[in-house]
Structure formats: C-alpha cells, structure tokens
C-alpha cells in the first residue's frame, strides 16, 4: 500500500464541509463521507489508514465503512483525483536549478536566487541518481553500484544530502 | 436586404432567400438590431428539410454567440425577470422541463430573457438577455400547444417549434439592471408529486457547473466563480410531474425574495 496525495492538477474549494473539485475538464462534488476521505488524503496516509480512521468514527458499522472507504479510495485513484505519493517523499530537481560538471564533481546553481552548491564526487552521484529516478530504492542502488565498498551509513548519508538539497531549494518535494 | 441582429452583443446577419429571410426576421424580433455592415454573415444551409435545419441554425447561432461573452458564466438555462430586474433562472439539461417552465413563467406576466443560455457575470451577477426564439421540443408541444407556429411559419417548421418571444406574452424587459435572484434546477417526472430541496452553495455550484458551457474560461477561475455565484443566490432542486404546481411554487418562492 502506498501513501495517497491529492492530484496536483485538481483544484479544490471547500464550502460548509463540502468540496468542489475541478481539473479543467471534470467537475466533482464531494459531500458527507466522501468529503471526510478527501480531508484525510494529505500526502501522509495510506488508504488503509484513512479507512481505519473513518471506521473508528462509526464503531457500530466499522467493517462496512472500512470497505466503502477502500473502494472509494480506489475509485479516486482510478479517476486520478488522488495519486500515489512518491515513497519517503523523495524529492525532484527544482525547475529553476541548473548544474554543471567539473571533473568528477558538480556545481548546482539556483537560477532564481544565484545560490550555488558544490557537490563532491559522491554528492554528484546522488544528484545524477535523483535526476533519473525519484524512487528511494533506485537512488540507493545507483549509489551503491558506484560505491560497492561504502559504509553502512550510506543510506543515512544519502538521505541527509537529499534533505539538505531540499532545504536549500535545489530539490523540491514531489 | 437582410437584417442584422445582436446575440450577446455580437452582430450577425442571416444569408437566406426570400420567405426564409422573412421567417428569420419574425424569429429574431426579440434580439436587438445591429449595424448590417458590421454584422458577421451566418449562412443557413440550403434547406432540404427546412424546419430541422432552421432549428439547427438557431442552435449553431447560439453557440457562435457564446464566444462573445467569454469569461461569463454561461448556464444551459431559461430565464425570466420581474419588473424590478430580479432574475429567476431555470437551469437544466434538455428534457428537464426548463423551456416549459420558462414559457409558463413568462405567460404569468414576467419578462422572457432566454430559453437556452443564461449569461451571468460571475462578479456582479448581472444577467445579459438573449431573447432568441424559444425552442419547443415535441415533448413540450402538448402543454404549450398555444405556441404552435402560425401558417406563415409552417413551411419552416420541423420537429421542434421555434416561437418568437413576442408570442410568449409577458412584459417587456425592464430598462433597469438585470441581476440574478434565484436558480431552480427542475426535473420533470410524469406523475411525480412536487418535491423541493434547497441546495447548499457547493451543491448549487456543482449543478451550475455541470450545466454550463466554457467553464474553463470563467473569469476569476471556475471554482471561485461558481461558488461566488452560489453563495449569493438561493438555489433549489425541484422534482415534479405537474408544470402548474412547479410554476406556482417557483412564483411563491421567488416572491419571498
């Protein structure tokens, strides 16, 4: 099961606990239980967690509520109103970032702010891995392939670098 | 020489011959005249089945005219107004009964604004009239039998009647500002007793949105525009099997505004 998030191209407005959604083509109204599901899709929860939360609010009918919520989440996914969030919130290169090679190292430049960040050789490997994939496992594997004798702290170091680059604006959450 | 008219402020003239040209002049009596030289020529196809092609032309003209009011909320709706300029919109898909209700509300002494497209400014709620000929489809011809076209128009009548607004009765459109006052979403089900449901703003916005054209171009954004209109306008969904009961309810609810 993966974490659900609201589809980026779906605009939403709330009024008195109901939600109006529009993606430029289809207009949808979510009321009552459907609106409660929508409120819980915030990029941090899986469908099963949402179903469990709402079932708790209806202890006398929990099984049916859970099944209905799971069906509804599947329907929202099918209609692309919600999408699966990237695992572990892996980041994407920001649109306004350029980079140049310098031997085995690299220099990142934020074209909006002028901020620069030099990457070591290993940092460059991480950067190039994130350019090709936003899946954590794939990024880690590419880095391990480049450094087969890396210490056990590799995963932590990669995560720390990604976190720094995100904080500095060179990467953005997907 | 052909005449020219305005539809939502866009000028057009009809390129047609002799008796058909005169027929259009009768149909478009409710539209403001336009400068012939500045009017876009809209050509009617040479009629083989004149009636249905005339109706098709009027429908095409309606779609063409909507481009002139890009950015407005364009509801698939009929509309009438009172002498104070307050507008009642009857919104719904084909077959919902909106034309019948619009015609009957007009006959009860109100001003006919449109039976096809209600053009609403999403900020001011001002309504622009579009007094095209009313289209009476076969399903409504029984109850609106009094609108049957006259002998001079019969050669051009197909399955649906096109009736100029001056035959609907009612009052002239007041010169005052026309402003949206109430929206009704009817559903006609034969034999069904009248039921009325007041709509939440979100529900009203949704119903307007799904019965609108060019929503993506709505000034200020589709969702914000729909909700802005819905939050300021009482809206009701009615189900009925009796047009008289529906009209009576609408008049009473509207009078309470």
Tab-separated table of C-alpha atoms in Angstrom:
chain	number	residue	atom	x	y	z
A	1	UNK	CA	0.000	0.000	0.000
A	2	UNK	CA	1.263	3.486	-0.784
A	3	UNK	CA	0.597	6.905	0.582
A	4	UNK	CA	-2.096	8.870	-1.210
A	5	UNK	CA	-1.967	12.530	-2.089
A	6	UNK	CA	-4.240	14.879	-3.967
A	7	UNK	CA	-3.524	15.050	-7.696
A	8	UNK	CA	-1.584	18.251	-8.426
A	9	UNK	CA	-3.819	19.306	-11.321
A	10	UNK	CA	-7.052	19.011	-9.345
A	11	UNK	CA	-8.162	22.320	-7.846
A	12	UNK	CA	-10.386	22.131	-4.790
A	13	UNK	CA	-12.573	24.538	-2.847
A	14	UNK	CA	-14.362	23.883	0.397
A	15	UNK	CA	-17.709	25.261	1.480
A	16	UNK	CA	-19.526	24.197	4.618
A	17	UNK	CA	-17.721	20.873	4.725
A	18	UNK	CA	-18.304	20.003	1.059
A	19	UNK	CA	-15.617	20.055	-1.599
A	20	UNK	CA	-15.834	21.117	-5.213
A	21	UNK	CA	-13.075	19.676	-7.392
A	22	UNK	CA	-12.111	20.648	-10.937
A	23	UNK	CA	-9.265	19.532	-13.172
A	24	UNK	CA	-10.149	21.701	-16.136
A	25	UNK	CA	-12.370	19.017	-17.610
A	26	UNK	CA	-14.408	17.291	-14.945
A	27	UNK	CA	-16.230	18.957	-12.063
A	28	UNK	CA	-16.884	16.857	-8.960
A	29	UNK	CA	-18.647	17.375	-5.661
A	30	UNK	CA	-17.594	15.521	-2.537
A	31	UNK	CA	-20.078	15.573	0.332
A	32	UNK	CA	-20.529	13.676	3.580
A	33	UNK	CA	-18.268	10.602	3.886
A	34	UNK	CA	-16.564	11.331	0.557
A	35	UNK	CA	-15.582	14.756	1.853
A	36	UNK	CA	-14.177	13.196	5.023
A	37	UNK	CA	-11.999	10.886	2.909
A	38	UNK	CA	-10.752	13.839	0.879
A	39	UNK	CA	-9.796	15.691	4.056
A	40	UNK	CA	-7.659	12.759	5.171
A	41	UNK	CA	-5.798	12.491	1.845
A	42	UNK	CA	-2.931	14.762	2.755
A	43	UNK	CA	0.134	13.012	1.432
A	44	UNK	CA	0.908	11.243	4.707
A	45	UNK	CA	-1.624	8.412	4.891
A	46	UNK	CA	-2.245	5.180	3.060
A	47	UNK	CA	-5.781	4.216	2.036
A	48	UNK	CA	-5.907	1.619	4.831
A	49	UNK	CA	-5.062	4.253	7.443
A	50	UNK	CA	-7.809	6.517	6.124
A	51	UNK	CA	-10.257	3.625	6.203
A	52	UNK	CA	-9.266	2.757	9.774
A	53	UNK	CA	-9.655	6.345	10.945
A	54	UNK	CA	-13.131	6.696	9.482
A	55	UNK	CA	-14.202	3.258	10.679
A	56	UNK	CA	-13.276	4.304	14.220
A	57	UNK	CA	-15.819	7.103	13.936
A	58	UNK	CA	-18.542	4.531	13.193
A	59	UNK	CA	-17.904	1.679	15.625
A	60	UNK	CA	-21.267	0.091	15.016
A	61	UNK	CA	-20.652	-0.214	11.284
A	62	UNK	CA	-16.880	-0.294	11.113
A	63	UNK	CA	-16.475	-3.178	8.674
A	64	UNK	CA	-18.773	-1.711	6.073
A	65	UNK	CA	-17.318	1.779	6.482
A	66	UNK	CA	-13.809	0.443	6.043
A	67	UNK	CA	-14.754	-1.452	2.872
A	68	UNK	CA	-16.598	1.549	1.446
A	69	UNK	CA	-13.669	3.863	2.105
A	70	UNK	CA	-11.206	1.484	0.471
A	71	UNK	CA	-13.482	1.206	-2.562
A	72	UNK	CA	-13.815	4.974	-2.716
A	73	UNK	CA	-10.053	5.489	-2.487
A	74	UNK	CA	-9.584	3.000	-5.316
A	75	UNK	CA	-12.144	4.920	-7.352
A	76	UNK	CA	-10.391	8.231	-6.670
A	77	UNK	CA	-7.120	6.660	-7.801
A	78	UNK	CA	-8.729	5.267	-10.921
A	79	UNK	CA	-10.134	8.677	-11.812
A	80	UNK	CA	-6.765	10.280	-10.962
A	81	UNK	CA	-8.332	12.616	-8.406
A	82	UNK	CA	-5.715	11.302	-5.999
A	83	UNK	CA	-2.366	9.795	-6.839
A	84	UNK	CA	0.226	7.731	-5.070
A	85	UNK	CA	2.759	9.912	-3.324
A	86	UNK	CA	6.420	9.257	-4.050
A	87	UNK	CA	7.726	6.879	-1.330
A	88	UNK	CA	9.599	8.557	1.534
A	89	UNK	CA	8.781	11.925	-0.031
A	90	UNK	CA	11.772	11.655	-2.383
A	91	UNK	CA	12.437	14.971	-3.999
A	92	UNK	CA	12.547	16.172	-7.599
A	93	UNK	CA	15.069	18.609	-9.047
A	94	UNK	CA	13.570	22.094	-8.867
A	95	UNK	CA	12.683	23.644	-12.220
A	96	UNK	CA	14.962	26.643	-11.698
A	97	UNK	CA	18.157	24.692	-10.919
A	98	UNK	CA	20.970	24.186	-13.384
A	99	UNK	CA	24.124	22.222	-12.875
A	100	UNK	CA	27.498	21.803	-14.489
A	101	UNK	CA	30.120	19.107	-14.269
A	102	UNK	CA	33.576	19.903	-13.009
A	103	UNK	CA	35.630	16.779	-13.379
A	104	UNK	CA	34.116	14.263	-11.031
A	105	UNK	CA	32.353	16.938	-9.019
A	106	UNK	CA	29.474	19.205	-9.856
A	107	UNK	CA	28.205	22.694	-9.204
A	108	UNK	CA	24.493	23.379	-8.735
A	109	UNK	CA	23.150	26.862	-9.399
A	110	UNK	CA	19.749	28.172	-8.378
A	111	UNK	CA	18.879	30.334	-11.381
A	112	UNK	CA	16.338	32.308	-9.377
A	113	UNK	CA	18.479	33.229	-6.377
A	114	UNK	CA	22.009	32.721	-7.694
A	115	UNK	CA	22.760	30.350	-4.824
A	116	UNK	CA	25.428	27.797	-5.641
A	117	UNK	CA	26.234	24.462	-4.089
A	118	UNK	CA	29.293	22.430	-4.855
A	119	UNK	CA	28.870	18.675	-4.813
A	120	UNK	CA	31.645	16.225	-4.093
A	121	UNK	CA	32.056	13.235	-6.359
A	122	UNK	CA	29.711	11.160	-4.204
A	123	UNK	CA	27.264	14.039	-3.984
A	124	UNK	CA	27.256	14.248	-7.748
A	125	UNK	CA	26.392	10.530	-7.953
A	126	UNK	CA	23.418	11.121	-5.677
A	127	UNK	CA	22.335	14.129	-7.726
A	128	UNK	CA	22.510	12.235	-11.006
A	129	UNK	CA	20.599	9.341	-9.445
A	130	UNK	CA	17.789	11.654	-8.324
A	131	UNK	CA	17.651	13.127	-11.838
A	132	UNK	CA	16.825	9.717	-13.238
A	133	UNK	CA	14.529	8.394	-10.519
A	134	UNK	CA	12.535	9.605	-7.543
A	135	UNK	CA	12.301	6.156	-6.002
A	136	UNK	CA	14.446	5.760	-2.896
A	137	UNK	CA	15.443	2.187	-3.615
A	138	UNK	CA	16.582	3.041	-7.136
A	139	UNK	CA	18.625	6.041	-5.966
A	140	UNK	CA	20.299	3.994	-3.223
A	141	UNK	CA	21.084	1.164	-5.605
A	142	UNK	CA	22.722	3.520	-8.101
A	143	UNK	CA	24.849	4.987	-5.343
A	144	UNK	CA	25.784	1.507	-4.035
A	145	UNK	CA	26.731	0.478	-7.579
A	146	UNK	CA	29.112	3.438	-7.702
A	147	UNK	CA	30.499	2.729	-4.204
A	148	UNK	CA	30.314	-1.025	-3.593
A	149	UNK	CA	32.528	-0.729	-0.502
A	150	UNK	CA	30.545	2.090	1.054
A	151	UNK	CA	29.977	2.120	4.801
A	152	UNK	CA	26.667	1.056	6.341
A	153	UNK	CA	25.910	4.739	6.869
A	154	UNK	CA	25.465	5.184	3.108
A	155	UNK	CA	21.671	5.248	3.291
A	156	UNK	CA	21.777	7.833	6.046
A	157	UNK	CA	24.303	9.973	4.199
A	158	UNK	CA	22.248	9.915	1.006
A	159	UNK	CA	19.098	10.858	2.905
A	160	UNK	CA	20.935	13.668	4.667
A	161	UNK	CA	22.252	15.097	1.408
A	162	UNK	CA	18.793	14.974	-0.174
A	163	UNK	CA	17.360	16.710	2.887
A	164	UNK	CA	19.997	19.458	2.657
A	165	UNK	CA	19.455	19.990	-1.050
A	166	UNK	CA	15.701	20.178	-0.464
A	167	UNK	CA	16.121	22.687	2.337
A	168	UNK	CA	18.388	24.788	0.156
A	169	UNK	CA	15.862	24.754	-2.688
A	170	UNK	CA	17.785	22.629	-5.171
A	171	UNK	CA	15.292	19.814	-4.798
A	172	UNK	CA	11.540	20.044	-4.209
A	173	UNK	CA	9.087	17.551	-2.776
A	174	UNK	CA	7.045	15.781	-5.488
B	1	UNK	CA	-31.553	43.448	-47.850
B	2	UNK	CA	-31.054	41.039	-44.958
B	3	UNK	CA	-31.449	42.388	-41.463
B	4	UNK	CA	-28.834	42.155	-38.741
B	5	UNK	CA	-29.178	41.399	-35.067
B	6	UNK	CA	-27.139	41.136	-31.906
B	7	UNK	CA	-26.661	37.989	-29.892
B	8	UNK	CA	-24.807	38.672	-26.644
B	9	UNK	CA	-23.528	41.846	-28.238
B	10	UNK	CA	-22.098	40.070	-31.300
B	11	UNK	CA	-23.613	41.256	-34.563
B	12	UNK	CA	-24.743	38.771	-37.172
B	13	UNK	CA	-26.895	38.727	-40.264
B	14	UNK	CA	-28.562	35.771	-41.900
B	15	UNK	CA	-27.798	34.946	-45.509
B	16	UNK	CA	-31.011	33.372	-46.717
B	17	UNK	CA	-33.505	33.974	-49.506
B	18	UNK	CA	-36.998	35.445	-49.712
B	19	UNK	CA	-39.582	33.738	-47.483
B	20	UNK	CA	-36.906	32.139	-45.285
B	21	UNK	CA	-35.377	35.581	-44.674
B	22	UNK	CA	-38.786	36.883	-43.601
B	23	UNK	CA	-39.174	33.891	-41.295
B	24	UNK	CA	-35.906	34.731	-39.561
B	25	UNK	CA	-36.993	38.343	-39.213
B	26	UNK	CA	-40.045	37.113	-37.282
B	27	UNK	CA	-37.999	34.685	-35.174
B	28	UNK	CA	-35.368	37.228	-34.176
B	29	UNK	CA	-37.780	40.028	-33.283
B	30	UNK	CA	-36.584	39.766	-29.665
B	31	UNK	CA	-32.935	40.435	-30.460
B	32	UNK	CA	-31.530	43.962	-30.608
B	33	UNK	CA	-30.903	45.213	-34.143
B	34	UNK	CA	-27.325	45.546	-35.328
B	35	UNK	CA	-25.405	47.502	-37.915
B	36	UNK	CA	-25.753	45.434	-41.077
B	37	UNK	CA	-22.349	46.452	-42.408
B	38	UNK	CA	-20.567	45.315	-39.252
B	39	UNK	CA	-22.500	42.077	-38.845
B	40	UNK	CA	-20.880	38.671	-39.426
B	41	UNK	CA	-22.725	36.725	-42.117
B	42	UNK	CA	-24.139	33.434	-40.878
B	43	UNK	CA	-25.366	31.305	-43.729
B	44	UNK	CA	-28.260	28.912	-43.454
B	45	UNK	CA	-27.726	25.688	-45.356
B	46	UNK	CA	-29.976	25.347	-48.407
B	47	UNK	CA	-32.967	23.671	-46.830
B	48	UNK	CA	-33.906	20.147	-47.801
B	49	UNK	CA	-35.809	19.611	-44.583
B	50	UNK	CA	-36.241	23.292	-43.875
B	51	UNK	CA	-37.661	23.071	-40.370
B	52	UNK	CA	-34.967	20.996	-38.713
B	53	UNK	CA	-32.216	22.889	-40.478
B	54	UNK	CA	-33.631	26.212	-39.341
B	55	UNK	CA	-33.669	24.908	-35.754
B	56	UNK	CA	-30.130	23.632	-36.210
B	57	UNK	CA	-29.074	27.048	-37.483
B	58	UNK	CA	-30.554	28.775	-34.440
B	59	UNK	CA	-28.702	26.332	-32.200
B	60	UNK	CA	-25.445	26.992	-34.082
B	61	UNK	CA	-26.027	30.730	-33.785
B	62	UNK	CA	-26.406	30.308	-30.009
B	63	UNK	CA	-23.050	28.512	-29.799
B	64	UNK	CA	-21.421	31.146	-32.006
B	65	UNK	CA	-22.782	33.952	-29.820
B	66	UNK	CA	-21.367	32.428	-26.621
B	67	UNK	CA	-17.851	33.223	-27.828
B	68	UNK	CA	-18.720	36.902	-27.495
B	69	UNK	CA	-19.241	36.568	-23.756
B	70	UNK	CA	-16.169	34.534	-22.912
B	71	UNK	CA	-15.479	34.717	-19.217
B	72	UNK	CA	-19.131	34.880	-18.203
B	73	UNK	CA	-20.987	32.057	-16.511
B	74	UNK	CA	-22.967	30.517	-19.372
B	75	UNK	CA	-25.705	28.313	-17.951
B	76	UNK	CA	-27.804	25.967	-20.004
B	77	UNK	CA	-30.942	27.604	-18.743
B	78	UNK	CA	-34.063	29.598	-19.313
B	79	UNK	CA	-34.529	32.898	-17.523
B	80	UNK	CA	-37.261	35.406	-16.776
B	81	UNK	CA	-37.215	38.625	-14.826
B	82	UNK	CA	-39.547	40.806	-12.768
B	83	UNK	CA	-40.189	44.482	-13.219
B	84	UNK	CA	-37.532	45.223	-10.560
B	85	UNK	CA	-34.900	43.415	-12.645
B	86	UNK	CA	-34.635	40.366	-10.358
B	87	UNK	CA	-33.947	37.299	-12.489
B	88	UNK	CA	-35.146	33.734	-11.994
B	89	UNK	CA	-33.019	31.169	-13.812
B	90	UNK	CA	-34.357	27.706	-14.648
B	91	UNK	CA	-31.308	25.539	-15.237
B	92	UNK	CA	-31.007	22.006	-16.520
B	93	UNK	CA	-30.266	19.667	-19.401
B	94	UNK	CA	-32.582	19.027	-22.338
B	95	UNK	CA	-35.722	17.285	-21.180
B	96	UNK	CA	-35.634	18.720	-17.660
B	97	UNK	CA	-38.653	20.932	-18.351
B	98	UNK	CA	-36.879	24.269	-18.288
B	99	UNK	CA	-38.389	25.507	-21.566
B	100	UNK	CA	-41.902	24.705	-20.410
B	101	UNK	CA	-41.357	26.417	-17.070
B	102	UNK	CA	-39.753	29.429	-18.736
B	103	UNK	CA	-42.674	29.808	-21.167
B	104	UNK	CA	-45.240	29.472	-18.409
B	105	UNK	CA	-43.434	31.916	-16.103
B	106	UNK	CA	-43.417	34.372	-18.987
B	107	UNK	CA	-47.127	33.826	-19.614
B	108	UNK	CA	-47.743	34.639	-15.936
B	109	UNK	CA	-46.581	38.197	-16.551
B	110	UNK	CA	-42.796	38.174	-16.334
B	111	UNK	CA	-40.232	39.169	-18.945
B	112	UNK	CA	-38.691	36.491	-21.132
B	113	UNK	CA	-34.892	36.696	-21.184
B	114	UNK	CA	-33.856	33.379	-22.738
B	115	UNK	CA	-34.711	29.702	-23.018
B	116	UNK	CA	-31.228	28.460	-23.894
B	117	UNK	CA	-28.269	30.287	-22.375
B	118	UNK	CA	-28.320	32.442	-19.256
B	119	UNK	CA	-25.265	34.700	-19.362
B	120	UNK	CA	-24.249	35.774	-15.865
B	121	UNK	CA	-21.378	37.973	-14.800
B	122	UNK	CA	-19.672	35.934	-12.028
B	123	UNK	CA	-18.775	39.058	-10.047
B	124	UNK	CA	-21.740	41.421	-10.383
B	125	UNK	CA	-24.362	38.694	-11.022
B	126	UNK	CA	-25.691	40.850	-13.847
B	127	UNK	CA	-27.653	38.874	-16.419
B	128	UNK	CA	-27.478	39.618	-20.141
B	129	UNK	CA	-30.682	38.818	-22.023
B	130	UNK	CA	-30.637	36.601	-25.079
B	131	UNK	CA	-34.188	36.728	-26.395
B	132	UNK	CA	-33.816	34.125	-29.101
B	133	UNK	CA	-36.909	32.314	-30.346
B	134	UNK	CA	-37.997	29.753	-27.801
B	135	UNK	CA	-37.459	26.143	-28.919
B	136	UNK	CA	-40.435	23.926	-28.109
B	137	UNK	CA	-39.468	20.285	-28.493
B	138	UNK	CA	-42.025	17.559	-29.225
B	139	UNK	CA	-42.325	16.566	-25.561
B	140	UNK	CA	-43.483	20.060	-24.587
B	141	UNK	CA	-45.772	20.741	-27.563
B	142	UNK	CA	-48.782	19.268	-25.804
B	143	UNK	CA	-48.726	21.573	-22.818
B	144	UNK	CA	-47.510	24.529	-24.881
B	145	UNK	CA	-49.955	23.950	-27.710
B	146	UNK	CA	-50.934	27.610	-27.651
B	147	UNK	CA	-47.495	28.396	-29.046
B	148	UNK	CA	-47.982	26.394	-32.234
B	149	UNK	CA	-46.473	28.399	-35.115
B	150	UNK	CA	-48.767	30.320	-37.414
B	151	UNK	CA	-49.456	29.436	-41.059
B	152	UNK	CA	-46.809	31.833	-42.364
B	153	UNK	CA	-44.117	29.883	-40.496
B	154	UNK	CA	-45.391	26.347	-41.058
B	155	UNK	CA	-43.236	25.736	-44.178
B	156	UNK	CA	-40.166	26.183	-41.994
B	157	UNK	CA	-41.258	24.108	-39.010
B	158	UNK	CA	-39.629	20.769	-38.302
B	159	UNK	CA	-39.897	18.549	-35.265
B	160	UNK	CA	-39.397	21.449	-32.872
B	161	UNK	CA	-41.256	24.737	-32.955
B	162	UNK	CA	-39.309	27.966	-32.958
B	163	UNK	CA	-41.519	30.630	-31.407
B	164	UNK	CA	-40.584	34.321	-31.372
B	165	UNK	CA	-40.668	35.909	-27.903
B	166	UNK	CA	-43.415	38.347	-28.794
B	167	UNK	CA	-45.829	35.392	-28.816
B	168	UNK	CA	-44.997	34.319	-25.253
B	169	UNK	CA	-46.956	37.064	-23.519
B	170	UNK	CA	-45.310	38.589	-20.509
B	171	UNK	CA	-43.881	42.051	-20.057
B	172	UNK	CA	-41.168	43.878	-21.949
B	173	UNK	CA	-37.730	43.596	-20.466
B	174	UNK	CA	-37.345	46.392	-17.902
B	175	UNK	CA	-34.701	49.000	-18.529
B	176	UNK	CA	-33.315	48.515	-15.040
B	177	UNK	CA	-30.262	46.427	-14.226
B	178	UNK	CA	-30.978	42.688	-14.502
B	179	UNK	CA	-29.498	40.738	-11.620
B	180	UNK	CA	-29.563	37.051	-10.703
B	181	UNK	CA	-32.007	36.431	-7.895
B	182	UNK	CA	-32.808	32.725	-7.706
B	183	UNK	CA	-31.932	29.482	-9.502
B	184	UNK	CA	-34.159	26.451	-9.929
B	185	UNK	CA	-32.938	23.078	-11.203
B	186	UNK	CA	-36.036	21.197	-12.374
B	187	UNK	CA	-36.523	17.537	-13.138
B	188	UNK	CA	-39.772	16.528	-14.791
B	189	UNK	CA	-41.053	13.042	-13.967
B	190	UNK	CA	-44.634	12.317	-15.095
B	191	UNK	CA	-46.898	11.633	-12.153
B	192	UNK	CA	-44.330	12.653	-9.548
B	193	UNK	CA	-45.578	14.954	-6.783
B	194	UNK	CA	-43.725	18.200	-6.306
B	195	UNK	CA	-40.687	17.966	-4.045
B	196	UNK	CA	-38.303	20.801	-3.296
B	197	UNK	CA	-34.793	20.725	-1.883
B	198	UNK	CA	-32.819	23.833	-1.004
B	199	UNK	CA	-29.251	23.378	-2.190
B	200	UNK	CA	-26.068	24.095	-0.308
B	201	UNK	CA	-23.744	26.529	-2.087
B	202	UNK	CA	-21.365	23.712	-3.044
B	203	UNK	CA	-24.210	21.627	-4.457
B	204	UNK	CA	-25.630	24.626	-6.332
B	205	UNK	CA	-22.178	25.439	-7.707
B	206	UNK	CA	-21.797	21.844	-8.845
B	207	UNK	CA	-25.184	21.804	-10.556
B	208	UNK	CA	-24.432	25.095	-12.286
B	209	UNK	CA	-21.039	23.850	-13.368
B	210	UNK	CA	-22.335	20.667	-14.908
B	211	UNK	CA	-24.973	22.659	-16.783
B	212	UNK	CA	-22.654	25.285	-18.162
B	213	UNK	CA	-20.533	25.919	-21.238
B	214	UNK	CA	-16.941	27.158	-21.432
B	215	UNK	CA	-16.463	26.734	-17.684
B	216	UNK	CA	-12.697	26.691	-18.010
B	217	UNK	CA	-12.821	30.277	-19.276
B	218	UNK	CA	-14.878	31.609	-16.361
B	219	UNK	CA	-13.485	34.921	-15.230
B	220	UNK	CA	-11.699	34.600	-11.885
B	221	UNK	CA	-11.479	30.822	-12.122
B	222	UNK	CA	-14.112	28.129	-12.469
B	223	UNK	CA	-14.421	27.054	-8.841
B	224	UNK	CA	-14.182	30.516	-7.314
B	225	UNK	CA	-16.647	31.897	-9.864
B	226	UNK	CA	-19.202	29.144	-9.337
B	227	UNK	CA	-19.000	29.388	-5.550
B	228	UNK	CA	-19.188	33.181	-5.633
B	229	UNK	CA	-22.451	32.977	-7.562
B	230	UNK	CA	-23.781	30.107	-5.466
B	231	UNK	CA	-23.061	31.776	-2.121
B	232	UNK	CA	-25.088	34.817	-3.121
B	233	UNK	CA	-28.033	33.113	-4.848
B	234	UNK	CA	-30.682	30.839	-3.306
B	235	UNK	CA	-30.922	27.653	-5.339
B	236	UNK	CA	-33.415	24.805	-5.336
B	237	UNK	CA	-33.755	21.415	-6.913
B	238	UNK	CA	-37.362	20.529	-7.730
B	239	UNK	CA	-38.844	17.301	-8.981
B	240	UNK	CA	-42.350	17.498	-10.384
B	241	UNK	CA	-44.888	15.884	-12.651
B	242	UNK	CA	-47.114	18.910	-12.905
B	243	UNK	CA	-45.858	22.090	-14.528
B	244	UNK	CA	-48.600	24.212	-12.936
B	245	UNK	CA	-47.550	23.126	-9.445
B	246	UNK	CA	-43.899	23.768	-10.282
B	247	UNK	CA	-44.639	27.222	-11.671
B	248	UNK	CA	-46.800	28.107	-8.664
B	249	UNK	CA	-44.110	27.023	-6.234
B	250	UNK	CA	-41.426	28.974	-8.172
B	251	UNK	CA	-43.502	32.143	-8.174
B	252	UNK	CA	-44.181	31.912	-4.442
B	253	UNK	CA	-40.559	31.187	-3.558
B	254	UNK	CA	-39.355	33.945	-5.836
B	255	UNK	CA	-41.824	36.453	-4.384
B	256	UNK	CA	-40.346	35.904	-0.932
B	257	UNK	CA	-37.003	37.292	-2.009
